[in-house]
Amino acid sequence: AIQGVAEQHIHWKLARGSVSFWHDNWLETGPLCMEVDTFQEYMVSDFVEHGCWNVQRLGMVPPSGWVGRILGVVPLSLD
């Protein structure tokens, strides 16, 4: 119960390491898993190649309306 309250106020900065695409609050809007019914487990780094977002892969996984919001976040050296 307390973990859920605390996690609403945690924001993850993207850098080296593992950030869950669906469970960590890296877009500052809360965990993305709260906005969808079903999903496969991915790390943010699964969508980054050579320091840039893989737009083609992003277009296949999250809802299309999210891509612009995701592209607004700089993926810092995730490779």
N, CA, C and O atoms as a GROMACS GRO file, in nm:
protein
  316
    1ALA      N    1   0.083  -0.119   0.000
    1ALA     CA    2   0.000   0.000   0.000
    1ALA      C    3   0.087   0.125   0.000
    1ALA      O    4   0.066   0.216  -0.081
    2ILE      N    5   0.184   0.130   0.090
    2ILE     CA    6   0.270   0.248   0.096
    2ILE      C    7   0.358   0.256  -0.027
    2ILE      O    8   0.391   0.365  -0.072
    3GLN      N    9   0.398   0.141  -0.082
    3GLN     CA   10   0.481   0.139  -0.202
    3GLN      C   11   0.409   0.206  -0.317
    3GLN      O   12   0.470   0.283  -0.392
    4GLY      N   13   0.280   0.180  -0.333
    4GLY     CA   14   0.203   0.241  -0.440
    4GLY      C   15   0.197   0.392  -0.428
    4GLY      O   16   0.206   0.464  -0.528
    5VAL      N   17   0.182   0.442  -0.306
    5VAL     CA   18   0.179   0.586  -0.282
    5VAL      C   19   0.314   0.647  -0.314
    5VAL      O   20   0.322   0.751  -0.380
    6ALA      N   21   0.421   0.584  -0.268
    6ALA     CA   22   0.556   0.636  -0.293
    6ALA      C   23   0.588   0.636  -0.442
    6ALA      O   24   0.645   0.733  -0.493
    7GLU      N   25   0.552   0.530  -0.512
    7GLU     CA   26   0.585   0.519  -0.654
    7GLU      C   27   0.516   0.626  -0.738
    7GLU      O   28   0.566   0.659  -0.846
    8GLN      N   29   0.406   0.679  -0.693
    8GLN     CA   30   0.339   0.787  -0.766
    8GLN      C   31   0.424   0.914  -0.768
    8GLN      O   32   0.404   1.001  -0.853
    9HIS      N   33   0.518   0.924  -0.676
    9HIS     CA   34   0.600   1.044  -0.664
    9HIS      C   35   0.744   1.023  -0.709
    9HIS      O   36   0.828   1.112  -0.696
   10ILE      N   37   0.774   0.904  -0.761
   10ILE     CA   38   0.910   0.874  -0.808
   10ILE      C   39   0.914   0.892  -0.959
   10ILE      O   40   0.826   0.843  -1.030
   11HIS      N   41   1.015   0.961  -1.007
   11HIS     CA   42   1.035   0.981  -1.151
   11HIS      C   43   1.175   0.932  -1.185
   11HIS      O   44   1.272   0.976  -1.124
   12TRP      N   45   1.184   0.842  -1.282
   12TRP     CA   46   1.312   0.786  -1.321
   12TRP      C   47   1.374   0.867  -1.435
   12TRP      O   48   1.306   0.896  -1.534
   13LYS      N   49   1.500   0.904  -1.420
   13LYS     CA   50   1.575   0.968  -1.528
   13LYS      C   51   1.640   0.859  -1.611
   13LYS      O   52   1.695   0.763  -1.556
   14LEU      N   53   1.633   0.872  -1.742
   14LEU     CA   54   1.691   0.771  -1.830
   14LEU      C   55   1.841   0.791  -1.838
   14LEU      O   56   1.889   0.901  -1.864
   15ALA      N   57   1.913   0.686  -1.816
   15ALA     CA   58   2.059   0.683  -1.825
   15ALA      C   59   2.097   0.536  -1.837
   15ALA      O   60   2.011   0.452  -1.862
   16ARG      N   61   2.222   0.504  -1.820
   16ARG     CA   62   2.262   0.362  -1.824
   16ARG      C   63   2.188   0.287  -1.715
   16ARG      O   64   2.165   0.338  -1.606
   17GLY      N   65   2.153   0.165  -1.746
   17GLY     CA   66   2.082   0.084  -1.648
   17GLY      C   67   1.948   0.040  -1.702
   17GLY      O   68   1.915   0.062  -1.819
   18SER      N   69   1.872  -0.021  -1.617
   18SER     CA   70   1.745  -0.080  -1.659
   18SER      C   71   1.627  -0.002  -1.603
   18SER      O   72   1.612   0.014  -1.482
   19VAL      N   73   1.545   0.047  -1.693
   19VAL     CA   74   1.422   0.115  -1.656
   19VAL      C   75   1.310   0.040  -1.727
   19VAL      O   76   1.314   0.022  -1.849
   20SER      N   77   1.211  -0.003  -1.652
   20SER     CA   78   1.100  -0.076  -1.711
   20SER      C   79   1.015   0.018  -1.795
   20SER      O   80   0.973   0.124  -1.748
   21PHE      N   81   0.989  -0.021  -1.920
   21PHE     CA   82   0.907   0.060  -2.009
   21PHE      C   83   0.767   0.080  -1.951
   21PHE      O   84   0.712   0.189  -1.958
   22TRP      N   85   0.711  -0.026  -1.895
   22TRP     CA   86   0.572  -0.022  -1.849
   22TRP      C   87   0.556   0.012  -1.702
   22TRP      O   88   0.457   0.074  -1.665
   23HIS      N   89   0.650  -0.026  -1.615
   23HIS     CA   90   0.629  -0.016  -1.471
   23HIS      C   91   0.695   0.104  -1.404
   23HIS      O   92   0.649   0.147  -1.298
   24ASP      N   93   0.800   0.160  -1.462
   24ASP     CA   94   0.868   0.274  -1.401
   24ASP      C   95   0.814   0.405  -1.457
   24ASP      O   96   0.776   0.412  -1.574
   25ASN      N   97   0.810   0.508  -1.374
   25ASN     CA   98   0.757   0.639  -1.411
   25ASN      C   99   0.866   0.723  -1.477
   25ASN      O  100   0.919   0.816  -1.415
   26TRP      N  101   0.900   0.694  -1.600
   26TRP     CA  102   1.007   0.765  -1.670
   26TRP      C  103   0.953   0.874  -1.762
   26TRP      O  104   1.031   0.955  -1.813
   27LEU      N  105   0.822   0.880  -1.784
   27LEU     CA  106   0.762   0.988  -1.863
   27LEU      C  107   0.700   1.097  -1.776
   27LEU      O  108   0.642   1.192  -1.827
   28GLU      N  109   0.712   1.083  -1.645
   28GLU     CA  110   0.658   1.178  -1.546
   28GLU      C  111   0.506   1.183  -1.547
   28GLU      O  112   0.448   1.281  -1.500
   29THR      N  113   0.441   1.080  -1.600
   29THR     CA  114   0.294   1.076  -1.601
   29THR      C  115   0.242   0.953  -1.526
   29THR      O  116   0.123   0.923  -1.531
   30GLY      N  117   0.332   0.883  -1.458
   30GLY     CA  118   0.297   0.760  -1.389
   30GLY      C  119   0.336   0.641  -1.474
   30GLY      O  120   0.370   0.657  -1.591
   31PRO      N  121   0.331   0.522  -1.418
   31PRO     CA  122   0.366   0.401  -1.493
   31PRO      C  123   0.270   0.382  -1.610
   31PRO      O  124   0.148   0.392  -1.595
   32LEU      N  125   0.325   0.352  -1.727
   32LEU     CA  126   0.242   0.334  -1.846
   32LEU      C  127   0.150   0.213  -1.835
   32LEU      O  128   0.047   0.209  -1.902
   33CYS      N  129   0.185   0.115  -1.752
   33CYS     CA  130   0.100  -0.004  -1.738
   33CYS      C  131  -0.037   0.032  -1.681
   33CYS      O  132  -0.131  -0.046  -1.695
   34MET      N  133  -0.048   0.147  -1.617
   34MET     CA  134  -0.177   0.190  -1.563
   34MET      C  135  -0.273   0.239  -1.672
   34MET      O  136  -0.392   0.256  -1.647
   35GLU      N  137  -0.220   0.262  -1.793
   35GLU     CA  138  -0.299   0.318  -1.902
   35GLU      C  139  -0.341   0.216  -2.007
   35GLU      O  140  -0.410   0.252  -2.102
   36VAL      N  141  -0.300   0.089  -1.992
   36VAL     CA  142  -0.335  -0.014  -2.089
   36VAL      C  143  -0.385  -0.139  -2.016
   36VAL      O  144  -0.360  -0.157  -1.897
   37ASP      N  145  -0.456  -0.223  -2.089
   37ASP     CA  146  -0.509  -0.346  -2.030
   37ASP      C  147  -0.407  -0.460  -2.034
   37ASP      O  148  -0.393  -0.534  -1.937
   38THR      N  149  -0.336  -0.474  -2.146
   38THR     CA  150  -0.238  -0.581  -2.160
   38THR      C  151  -0.110  -0.526  -2.222
   38THR      O  152  -0.112  -0.428  -2.296
   39PHE      N  153   0.002  -0.590  -2.190
   39PHE     CA  154   0.131  -0.549  -2.245
   39PHE      C  155   0.231  -0.661  -2.225
   39PHE      O  156   0.212  -0.749  -2.141
   40GLN      N  157   0.339  -0.656  -2.305
   40GLN     CA  158   0.452  -0.746  -2.286
   40GLN      C  159   0.560  -0.670  -2.212
   40GLN      O  160   0.569  -0.548  -2.222
   41GLU      N  161   0.641  -0.742  -2.137
   41GLU     CA  162   0.748  -0.677  -2.060
   41GLU      C  163   0.858  -0.626  -2.153
   41GLU      O  164   0.911  -0.702  -2.235
   42TYR      N  165   0.894  -0.500  -2.140
   42TYR     CA  166   1.004  -0.438  -2.214
   42TYR      C  167   1.078  -0.345  -2.121
   42TYR      O  168   1.022  -0.295  -2.023
   43MET      N  169   1.204  -0.322  -2.153
   43MET     CA  170   1.283  -0.220  -2.087
   43MET      C  171   1.286  -0.100  -2.183
   43MET      O  172   1.269  -0.118  -2.304
   44VAL      N  173   1.306   0.020  -2.132
   44VAL     CA  174   1.316   0.137  -2.219
   44VAL      C  175   1.428   0.116  -2.320
   44VAL      O  176   1.416   0.156  -2.436
   45SER      N  177   1.536   0.053  -2.277
   45SER     CA  178   1.650   0.031  -2.366
   45SER      C  179   1.616  -0.057  -2.486
   45SER      O  180   1.689  -0.056  -2.586
   46ASP      N  181   1.507  -0.133  -2.480
   46ASP     CA  182   1.464  -0.214  -2.595
   46ASP      C  183   1.419  -0.127  -2.713
   46ASP      O  184   1.408  -0.176  -2.825
   47PHE      N  185   1.395   0.000  -2.688
   47PHE     CA  186   1.347   0.092  -2.791
   47PHE      C  187   1.450   0.196  -2.833
   47PHE      O  188   1.418   0.291  -2.903
   48VAL      N  189   1.575   0.178  -2.788
   48VAL     CA  190   1.682   0.274  -2.816
   48VAL      C  191   1.794   0.204  -2.892
   48VAL      O  192   1.837   0.095  -2.855
   49GLU      N  193   1.840   0.269  -2.999
   49GLU     CA  194   1.955   0.220  -3.075
   49GLU      C  195   2.050   0.335  -3.099
   49GLU      O  196   2.011   0.439  -3.152
   50HIS      N  197   2.175   0.318  -3.060
   50HIS     CA  198   2.280   0.419  -3.081
   50HIS      C  199   2.240   0.555  -3.025
   50HIS      O  200   2.266   0.658  -3.087
   51GLY      N  201   2.176   0.555  -2.908
   51GLY     CA  202   2.141   0.680  -2.842
   51GLY      C  203   2.017   0.749  -2.894
   51GLY      O  204   1.986   0.860  -2.852
   52CYS      N  205   1.944   0.685  -2.987
   52CYS     CA  206   1.822   0.745  -3.044
   52CYS      C  207   1.706   0.647  -3.031
   52CYS      O  208   1.726   0.526  -3.026
   53TRP      N  209   1.587   0.701  -3.026
   53TRP     CA  210   1.468   0.616  -3.022
   53TRP      C  211   1.454   0.540  -3.153
   53TRP      O  212   1.476   0.596  -3.261
   54ASN      N  213   1.418   0.413  -3.145
   54ASN     CA  214   1.384   0.333  -3.262
   54ASN      C  215   1.236   0.357  -3.288
   54ASN      O  216   1.151   0.290  -3.231
   55VAL      N  217   1.205   0.453  -3.375
   55VAL     CA  218   1.069   0.496  -3.399
   55VAL      C  219   0.984   0.383  -3.458
   55VAL      O  220   0.866   0.370  -3.427
   56GLN      N  221   1.046   0.300  -3.543
   56GLN     CA  222   0.972   0.188  -3.601
   56GLN      C  223   0.925   0.093  -3.492
   56GLN      O  224   0.810   0.050  -3.492
   57ARG      N  225   1.012   0.061  -3.398
   57ARG     CA  226   0.974  -0.030  -3.290
   57ARG      C  227   0.872   0.036  -3.197
   57ARG      O  228   0.779  -0.030  -3.152
   58LEU      N  229   0.890   0.164  -3.169
   58LEU     CA  230   0.793   0.235  -3.086
   58LEU      C  231   0.654   0.232  -3.150
   58LEU      O  232   0.553   0.225  -3.080
   59GLY      N  233   0.650   0.237  -3.282
   59GLY     CA  234   0.521   0.235  -3.351
   59GLY      C  235   0.449   0.102  -3.342
   59GLY      O  236   0.330   0.095  -3.373
   60MET      N  237   0.519  -0.004  -3.300
   60MET     CA  238   0.457  -0.135  -3.294
   60MET      C  239   0.412  -0.175  -3.153
   60MET      O  240   0.334  -0.269  -3.139
   61VAL      N  241   0.458  -0.107  -3.049
   61VAL     CA  242   0.430  -0.154  -2.913
   61VAL      C  243   0.332  -0.064  -2.836
   61VAL      O  244   0.221  -0.108  -2.807
   62PRO      N  245   0.369   0.059  -2.802
   62PRO     CA  246   0.273   0.139  -2.726
   62PRO      C  247   0.163   0.194  -2.817
   62PRO      O  248   0.179   0.195  -2.939
   63PRO      N  249   0.052   0.238  -2.759
   63PRO     CA  250  -0.051   0.303  -2.841
   63PRO      C  251   0.010   0.418  -2.922
   63PRO      O  252   0.097   0.489  -2.872
   64SER      N  253  -0.036   0.436  -3.044
   64SER     CA  254   0.025   0.533  -3.136
   64SER      C  255   0.025   0.676  -3.081
   64SER      O  256   0.115   0.754  -3.113
   65GLY      N  257  -0.071   0.711  -3.000
   65GLY     CA  258  -0.076   0.845  -2.943
   65GLY      C  259   0.037   0.874  -2.846
   65GLY      O  260   0.060   0.990  -2.811
   66TRP      N  261   0.106   0.772  -2.801
   66TRP     CA  262   0.214   0.790  -2.704
   66TRP      C  263   0.347   0.820  -2.770
   66TRP      O  264   0.437   0.873  -2.703
   67VAL      N  265   0.364   0.789  -2.895
   67VAL     CA  266   0.495   0.800  -2.960
   67VAL      C  267   0.549   0.943  -2.952
   67VAL      O  268   0.666   0.962  -2.919
   68GLY      N  269   0.468   1.042  -2.980
   68GLY     CA  270   0.513   1.180  -2.972
   68GLY      C  271   0.558   1.218  -2.832
   68GLY      O  272   0.658   1.288  -2.816
   69ARG      N  273   0.487   1.172  -2.733
   69ARG     CA  274   0.521   1.199  -2.593
   69ARG      C  275   0.655   1.133  -2.559
   69ARG      O  276   0.738   1.193  -2.491
   70ILE      N  277   0.674   1.010  -2.605
   70ILE     CA  278   0.799   0.938  -2.579
   70ILE      C  279   0.916   1.005  -2.650
   70ILE      O  280   1.025   1.016  -2.593
   71LEU      N  281   0.895   1.049  -2.774
   71LEU     CA  282   1.003   1.113  -2.849
   71LEU      C  283   1.048   1.244  -2.786
   71LEU      O  284   1.157   1.293  -2.815
   72GLY      N  285   0.966   1.302  -2.699
   72GLY     CA  286   1.002   1.424  -2.628
   72GLY      C  287   1.101   1.401  -2.514
   72GLY      O  288   1.151   1.497  -2.456
   73VAL      N  289   1.129   1.273  -2.484
   73VAL     CA  290   1.225   1.239  -2.379
   73VAL      C  291   1.356   1.199  -2.445
   73VAL      O  292   1.356   1.117  -2.537
   74VAL      N  293   1.466   1.254  -2.400
   74VAL     CA  294   1.597   1.222  -2.457
   74VAL      C  295   1.647   1.093  -2.394
   74VAL      O  296   1.663   1.086  -2.272
   75PRO      N  297   1.674   0.989  -2.476
   75PRO     CA  298   1.725   0.863  -2.421
   75PRO      C  299   1.876   0.870  -2.403
   75PRO      O  300   1.951   0.843  -2.497
   76LEU      N  301   1.922   0.904  -2.284
   76LEU     CA  302   2.063   0.928  -2.258
   76LEU      C  303   2.147   0.800  -2.257
   76LEU      O  304   2.138   0.721  -2.163
   77SER      N  305   2.226   0.780  -2.355
   77SER     CA  306   2.327   0.673  -2.361
   77SER      C  307   2.279   0.540  -2.306
   77SER      O  308   2.342   0.484  -2.216
   78LEU      N  309   2.170   0.489  -2.358
   78LEU     CA  310   2.119   0.362  -2.310
   78LEU      C  311   2.189   0.245  -2.377
   78LEU      O  312   2.179   0.132  -2.328
   79ASP      N  313   2.260   0.268  -2.486
   79ASP     CA  314   2.329   0.159  -2.556
   79ASP      C  315   2.450   0.113  -2.478
   79ASP      O  316   2.521   0.022  -2.521
   0.00000   0.00000   0.00000
